[in-house]
Structure formats: C-alpha cells, structure tokens
Amino acid sequence: MIEKETVRKFVSEYMEGTDLFIVEIAVHSGNNIQVLVDSPEGISIDTCVEISEFLNRKMDRDSEDYSLEVSSPGLGSPFKVREQYEKNIGRDVEVVLNNGIKIEGRLLNVTDERIFIEVLQKVADEKGQGKKGTVPVRTEIGFNEIKTIRAV
C-alpha cells in the first residue's frame, strides 16, 4: 500500500515556492489516493491537473497500481487546516460547537488557540415600540470548542 507520507512528500515538493497548501491527503483501500489542495486565492482545475501529472511522474505505477484524485475542498466543506481559516477571514461562516450549538457570523481573525467572529445579535427597540434590530457582537471561540466550521 502506498504510504500517505510518501504522497505528502511529493505534493510538498510540487508546492515549494508557491502559496498552495495541503488540506488533506488520504490513501484508501485499493490505493485510492485523494489529495485536497488549496491556496489563498483558490485553485484552478489546471493546477490540480499539474499536481496530478507531477505525482504520476514521481510514483511508480508499475510496481504498485493506484488511482489518484487531486482537487480543492468543496465550497462549504469543513475547514481542516489553519490556512483555510486565514483564507476565509472576512467571510460568513457556520460554526458547530462540540455541544451541538450552531453559530453563524463573519470570521474576523484567527490565532493559534481561537477564532474571532462577529455575530449579529437581536435587540429590542429602546423606545418600546416592539421593533427589533440587530447589533454586531464580537465573539471568540476556542478551537477546542469547535466541532466543525465552514464558509456559508
């Protein structure tokens, strides 16, 4: 079976000197290899094809057969690496906490330990006329509290 770290080494070699980053590499049964890559500006199909061709030149299909899929994570896929968080600063995200609570807001910042989002919170009209408005509230969430996060 082809080792995941071997694939990672080759993909990293291709990416050297670029702004591309690895989101995930998986090697499933039957040597079905899946490589997810991205960049701050997004990734083109042509780049995915180039990476696939590069990997095919590096790996020996004669000694060990495999299938290979190189793509970008789908729009709305959960974030898996820090670069995805950074890429999506300023965008709306849906955060599902470990306790099941969903929070939607705009991703403002990311640190090593937490994210900062702006959530619109409903407030009653101060004049008592029953009208409600919203105000932006800055919220911080630790990575240890997050089950999933994705752009919406």
C-alpha atoms as an extended CHARMM CRD file, in Angstrom:
* protein
*
       152  EXT
         1         1  MET       CA              0.0000000000        0.0000000000        0.0000000000  PROA      1               0.0000000000
         2         2  ILE       CA              1.2420000000        3.4810000000       -0.8490000000  PROA      2               0.0000000000
         3         3  GLU       CA              2.1130000000        5.4800000000        2.2530000000  PROA      3               0.0000000000
         4         4  LYS       CA              0.3310000000        8.7480000000        2.9440000000  PROA      4               0.0000000000
         5         5  GLU       CA              3.6170000000       10.3900000000        3.9670000000  PROA      5               0.0000000000
         6         6  THR       CA              5.1740000000        9.4750000000        0.6100000000  PROA      6               0.0000000000
         7         7  VAL       CA              2.3360000000       11.2510000000       -1.1890000000  PROA      7               0.0000000000
         8         8  ARG       CA              2.6290000000       14.2180000000        1.2170000000  PROA      8               0.0000000000
         9         9  LYS       CA              6.3640000000       14.4880000000        0.4770000000  PROA      9               0.0000000000
        10        10  PHE       CA              5.7720000000       14.6010000000       -3.2860000000  PROA      10              0.0000000000
        11        11  VAL       CA              2.9000000000       17.1100000000       -3.0150000000  PROA      11              0.0000000000
        12        12  SER       CA              5.0210000000       19.3320000000       -0.7420000000  PROA      12              0.0000000000
        13        13  GLU       CA              7.8430000000       19.1380000000       -3.2800000000  PROA      13              0.0000000000
        14        14  TYR       CA              5.4880000000       20.3760000000       -6.0170000000  PROA      14              0.0000000000
        15        15  MET       CA              4.2000000000       23.1950000000       -3.8030000000  PROA      15              0.0000000000
        16        16  GLU       CA              7.6360000000       24.5040000000       -2.8420000000  PROA      16              0.0000000000
        17        17  GLY       CA              7.8280000000       28.2290000000       -3.5830000000  PROA      17              0.0000000000
        18        18  THR       CA              4.0750000000       28.5870000000       -4.1900000000  PROA      18              0.0000000000
        19        19  ASP       CA              1.2120000000       29.7670000000       -1.9790000000  PROA      19              0.0000000000
        20        20  LEU       CA             -0.5250000000       26.3840000000       -2.3110000000  PROA      20              0.0000000000
        21        21  PHE       CA             -1.2450000000       24.3760000000        0.8300000000  PROA      21              0.0000000000
        22        22  ILE       CA             -2.2950000000       20.8140000000        1.6050000000  PROA      22              0.0000000000
        23        23  VAL       CA             -5.7590000000       20.4660000000        3.1140000000  PROA      23              0.0000000000
        24        24  GLU       CA             -5.8540000000       16.6830000000        3.3390000000  PROA      24              0.0000000000
        25        25  ILE       CA             -4.2320000000       13.5800000000        1.9180000000  PROA      25              0.0000000000
        26        26  ALA       CA             -5.9310000000       10.2080000000        2.2490000000  PROA      26              0.0000000000
        27        27  VAL       CA             -4.9370000000        6.7800000000        0.9730000000  PROA      27              0.0000000000
        28        28  HSD       CA             -7.9340000000        4.4580000000        0.9890000000  PROA      28              0.0000000000
        29        29  SER       CA             -8.1020000000        0.7100000000        0.3780000000  PROA      29              0.0000000000
        30        30  GLY       CA             -7.0280000000       -0.3400000000       -3.0910000000  PROA      30              0.0000000000
        31        31  ASN       CA             -4.5190000000        2.5440000000       -3.1650000000  PROA      31              0.0000000000
        32        32  ASN       CA             -7.2230000000        5.0890000000       -3.9320000000  PROA      32              0.0000000000
        33        33  ILE       CA             -5.3660000000        8.3310000000       -3.2370000000  PROA      33              0.0000000000
        34        34  GLN       CA             -7.2210000000       11.5790000000       -2.5760000000  PROA      34              0.0000000000
        35        35  VAL       CA             -5.3090000000       14.8660000000       -2.3770000000  PROA      35              0.0000000000
        36        36  LEU       CA             -7.0740000000       18.0980000000       -1.3780000000  PROA      36              0.0000000000
        37        37  VAL       CA             -5.1160000000       21.3010000000       -2.0130000000  PROA      37              0.0000000000
        38        38  ASP       CA             -5.9390000000       24.9950000000       -1.9490000000  PROA      38              0.0000000000
        39        39  SER       CA             -4.4330000000       28.4860000000       -1.9470000000  PROA      39              0.0000000000
        40        40  PRO       CA             -5.5000000000       31.8600000000       -0.5510000000  PROA      40              0.0000000000
        41        41  GLU       CA             -6.9530000000       32.8030000000       -3.9610000000  PROA      41              0.0000000000
        42        42  GLY       CA             -8.4510000000       29.3840000000       -4.6930000000  PROA      42              0.0000000000
        43        43  ILE       CA             -7.1140000000       26.7390000000       -7.0270000000  PROA      43              0.0000000000
        44        44  SER       CA             -7.7890000000       26.0910000000      -10.7030000000  PROA      44              0.0000000000
        45        45  ILE       CA             -8.5320000000       22.8090000000      -12.4100000000  PROA      45              0.0000000000
        46        46  ASP       CA             -5.3160000000       23.3000000000      -14.4130000000  PROA      46              0.0000000000
        47        47  THR       CA             -3.2920000000       23.3920000000      -11.1870000000  PROA      47              0.0000000000
        48        48  CYS       CA             -4.9810000000       20.1980000000       -9.9750000000  PROA      48              0.0000000000
        49        49  VAL       CA             -4.0910000000       18.5310000000      -13.2890000000  PROA      49              0.0000000000
        50        50  GLU       CA             -0.4610000000       19.7120000000      -12.9870000000  PROA      50              0.0000000000
        51        51  ILE       CA             -0.1930000000       18.2900000000       -9.4630000000  PROA      51              0.0000000000
        52        52  SER       CA             -1.7330000000       15.0130000000      -10.6200000000  PROA      52              0.0000000000
        53        53  GLU       CA              0.7260000000       14.7450000000      -13.5240000000  PROA      53              0.0000000000
        54        54  PHE       CA              3.6400000000       15.5860000000      -11.2040000000  PROA      54              0.0000000000
        55        55  LEU       CA              2.5730000000       12.8430000000       -8.7710000000  PROA      55              0.0000000000
        56        56  ASN       CA              2.1690000000       10.3300000000      -11.5900000000  PROA      56              0.0000000000
        57        57  ARG       CA              5.7640000000       11.0410000000      -12.6820000000  PROA      57              0.0000000000
        58        58  LYS       CA              7.0440000000       10.6290000000       -9.0970000000  PROA      58              0.0000000000
        59        59  MET       CA              5.1770000000        7.4310000000       -8.2210000000  PROA      59              0.0000000000
        60        60  ASP       CA              5.8010000000        4.0800000000       -9.8920000000  PROA      60              0.0000000000
        61        61  ARG       CA              2.5010000000        2.7030000000      -11.1590000000  PROA      61              0.0000000000
        62        62  ASP       CA              4.2960000000       -0.4090000000      -12.4740000000  PROA      62              0.0000000000
        63        63  SER       CA              5.4200000000       -1.5160000000       -9.0130000000  PROA      63              0.0000000000
        64        64  GLU       CA              2.1780000000       -0.5680000000       -7.2730000000  PROA      64              0.0000000000
        65        65  ASP       CA             -1.0610000000        0.3670000000       -9.0340000000  PROA      65              0.0000000000
        66        66  TYR       CA             -3.1480000000        3.2470000000       -7.6770000000  PROA      66              0.0000000000
        67        67  SER       CA             -5.9050000000        5.6810000000       -8.5540000000  PROA      67              0.0000000000
        68        68  LEU       CA             -5.3730000000        9.3720000000       -7.9350000000  PROA      68              0.0000000000
        69        69  GLU       CA             -7.7680000000       12.2700000000       -7.3920000000  PROA      69              0.0000000000
        70        70  VAL       CA             -6.4250000000       15.8010000000       -6.8830000000  PROA      70              0.0000000000
        71        71  SER       CA             -8.9790000000       18.5190000000       -6.1440000000  PROA      71              0.0000000000
        72        72  SER       CA             -9.7780000000       21.5040000000       -3.9880000000  PROA      72              0.0000000000
        73        73  PRO       CA            -12.0730000000       21.1810000000       -0.9890000000  PROA      73              0.0000000000
        74        74  GLY       CA            -15.6560000000       21.8510000000       -1.9810000000  PROA      74              0.0000000000
        75        75  LEU       CA            -17.2580000000       25.1690000000       -1.2100000000  PROA      75              0.0000000000
        76        76  GLY       CA            -18.8840000000       24.6840000000        2.1580000000  PROA      76              0.0000000000
        77        77  SER       CA            -16.6270000000       21.7930000000        3.1770000000  PROA      77              0.0000000000
        78        78  PRO       CA            -15.4990000000       21.9040000000        6.8180000000  PROA      78              0.0000000000
        79        79  PHE       CA            -12.1480000000       23.6020000000        7.4300000000  PROA      79              0.0000000000
        80        80  LYS       CA             -9.3530000000       21.1590000000        8.2140000000  PROA      80              0.0000000000
        81        81  VAL       CA             -6.1980000000       23.3100000000        8.3520000000  PROA      81              0.0000000000
        82        82  ARG       CA             -5.3230000000       26.7600000000        9.6610000000  PROA      82              0.0000000000
        83        83  GLU       CA             -4.7270000000       28.1520000000        6.1590000000  PROA      83              0.0000000000
        84        84  GLN       CA             -8.4200000000       27.6010000000        5.3940000000  PROA      84              0.0000000000
        85        85  TYR       CA             -9.3620000000       29.7470000000        8.3820000000  PROA      85              0.0000000000
        86        86  GLU       CA             -6.9940000000       32.5010000000        7.2380000000  PROA      86              0.0000000000
        87        87  LYS       CA             -8.2850000000       32.3020000000        3.6630000000  PROA      87              0.0000000000
        88        88  ASN       CA            -11.8370000000       32.8510000000        4.8940000000  PROA      88              0.0000000000
        89        89  ILE       CA            -11.2470000000       35.8680000000        7.1570000000  PROA      89              0.0000000000
        90        90  GLY       CA            -13.9540000000       38.3970000000        6.2960000000  PROA      90              0.0000000000
        91        91  ARG       CA            -16.3760000000       35.7290000000        5.0710000000  PROA      91              0.0000000000
        92        92  ASP       CA            -19.5020000000       34.3690000000        6.7320000000  PROA      92              0.0000000000
        93        93  VAL       CA            -19.0320000000       31.0450000000        8.4930000000  PROA      93              0.0000000000
        94        94  GLU       CA            -21.1370000000       28.4810000000       10.3160000000  PROA      94              0.0000000000
        95        95  VAL       CA            -19.5490000000       27.1120000000       13.4660000000  PROA      95              0.0000000000
        96        96  VAL       CA            -20.9200000000       23.9620000000       15.0990000000  PROA      96              0.0000000000
        97        97  LEU       CA            -19.7280000000       23.6420000000       18.6710000000  PROA      97              0.0000000000
        98        98  ASN       CA            -18.9930000000       20.3380000000       20.4070000000  PROA      98              0.0000000000
        99        99  ASN       CA            -22.2560000000       20.7560000000       22.3500000000  PROA      99              0.0000000000
       100       100  GLY       CA            -24.2440000000       20.9830000000       19.0780000000  PROA      100             0.0000000000
       101       101  ILE       CA            -24.9390000000       24.7340000000       19.1530000000  PROA      101             0.0000000000
       102       102  LYS       CA            -24.6460000000       26.4300000000       15.7360000000  PROA      102             0.0000000000
       103       103  ILE       CA            -23.3080000000       29.9550000000       15.4470000000  PROA      103             0.0000000000
       104       104  GLU       CA            -23.2650000000       31.9640000000       12.2230000000  PROA      104             0.0000000000
       105       105  GLY       CA            -21.1740000000       35.0690000000       11.8200000000  PROA      105             0.0000000000
       106       106  ARG       CA            -18.3440000000       36.7750000000        9.9920000000  PROA      106             0.0000000000
       107       107  LEU       CA            -14.8630000000       35.3780000000       10.6300000000  PROA      107             0.0000000000
       108       108  LEU       CA            -12.7370000000       38.2950000000       11.8660000000  PROA      108             0.0000000000
       109       109  ASN       CA             -9.4540000000       36.7470000000       12.9670000000  PROA      109             0.0000000000
       110       110  VAL       CA             -7.7100000000       33.5070000000       13.8630000000  PROA      110             0.0000000000
       111       111  THR       CA             -4.9260000000       32.8390000000       16.3760000000  PROA      111             0.0000000000
       112       112  ASP       CA             -3.1700000000       29.6440000000       17.4230000000  PROA      112             0.0000000000
       113       113  GLU       CA             -5.8760000000       28.9140000000       20.0100000000  PROA      113             0.0000000000
       114       114  ARG       CA             -9.1130000000       30.5590000000       18.8800000000  PROA      114             0.0000000000
       115       115  ILE       CA            -11.1850000000       32.2960000000       16.2660000000  PROA      115             0.0000000000
       116       116  PHE       CA            -12.9760000000       35.6200000000       16.4960000000  PROA      116             0.0000000000
       117       117  ILE       CA            -16.3110000000       36.0580000000       14.7550000000  PROA      117             0.0000000000
       118       118  GLU       CA            -18.8460000000       38.8630000000       14.5450000000  PROA      118             0.0000000000
       119       119  VAL       CA            -22.3620000000       37.6720000000       15.2740000000  PROA      119             0.0000000000
       120       120  LEU       CA            -25.4890000000       39.7580000000       14.6870000000  PROA      120             0.0000000000
       121       121  GLN       CA            -27.4750000000       39.7370000000       17.9150000000  PROA      121             0.0000000000
       122       122  LYS       CA            -31.1450000000       40.7570000000       18.0630000000  PROA      122             0.0000000000
       123       123  VAL       CA            -32.0300000000       43.6320000000       20.3870000000  PROA      123             0.0000000000
       124       124  ALA       CA            -35.3550000000       45.2170000000       21.3250000000  PROA      124             0.0000000000
       125       125  ASP       CA            -36.1410000000       48.7750000000       20.2740000000  PROA      125             0.0000000000
       126       126  GLU       CA            -35.1970000000       51.2110000000       23.0290000000  PROA      126             0.0000000000
       127       127  LYS       CA            -38.4300000000       53.1780000000       22.5230000000  PROA      127             0.0000000000
       128       128  GLY       CA            -40.5130000000       50.1630000000       23.4270000000  PROA      128             0.0000000000
       129       129  GLN       CA            -42.3670000000       50.0810000000       20.1200000000  PROA      129             0.0000000000
       130       130  GLY       CA            -41.7920000000       46.3660000000       19.7330000000  PROA      130             0.0000000000
       131       131  LYS       CA            -39.4060000000       46.7530000000       16.8050000000  PROA      131             0.0000000000
       132       132  LYS       CA            -36.2770000000       44.6720000000       16.9260000000  PROA      132             0.0000000000
       133       133  GLY       CA            -32.9140000000       45.4010000000       15.4240000000  PROA      133             0.0000000000
       134       134  THR       CA            -29.5290000000       43.7550000000       15.3530000000  PROA      134             0.0000000000
       135       135  VAL       CA            -26.1350000000       44.7960000000       16.6360000000  PROA      135             0.0000000000
       136       136  PRO       CA            -22.7860000000       43.2000000000       15.7970000000  PROA      136             0.0000000000
       137       137  VAL       CA            -21.1870000000       41.3790000000       18.7320000000  PROA      137             0.0000000000
       138       138  ARG       CA            -17.5860000000       40.1300000000       18.6610000000  PROA      138             0.0000000000
       139       139  THR       CA            -17.3500000000       36.5440000000       19.9350000000  PROA      139             0.0000000000
       140       140  GLU       CA            -14.2950000000       34.3870000000       20.4980000000  PROA      140             0.0000000000
       141       141  ILE       CA            -14.3590000000       30.6050000000       20.2810000000  PROA      141             0.0000000000
       142       142  GLY       CA            -11.5280000000       28.2530000000       21.2280000000  PROA      142             0.0000000000
       143       143  PHE       CA            -10.5060000000       25.5840000000       18.7300000000  PROA      143             0.0000000000
       144       144  ASN       CA            -11.1410000000       23.0000000000       21.4570000000  PROA      144             0.0000000000
       145       145  GLU       CA            -14.8320000000       24.0520000000       21.4480000000  PROA      145             0.0000000000
       146       146  ILE       CA            -15.3080000000       23.6950000000       17.6730000000  PROA      146             0.0000000000
       147       147  LYS       CA            -16.7040000000       20.5220000000       16.1460000000  PROA      147             0.0000000000
       148       148  THR       CA            -16.8570000000       21.9100000000       12.5730000000  PROA      148             0.0000000000
       149       149  ILE       CA            -16.6050000000       25.2340000000       10.7940000000  PROA      149             0.0000000000
       150       150  ARG       CA            -17.3390000000       26.0100000000        7.1690000000  PROA      150             0.0000000000
       151       151  ALA       CA            -17.9190000000       29.0030000000        4.9150000000  PROA      151             0.0000000000
       152       152  VAL       CA            -21.5620000000       29.7580000000        4.1100000000  PROA      152             0.0000000000
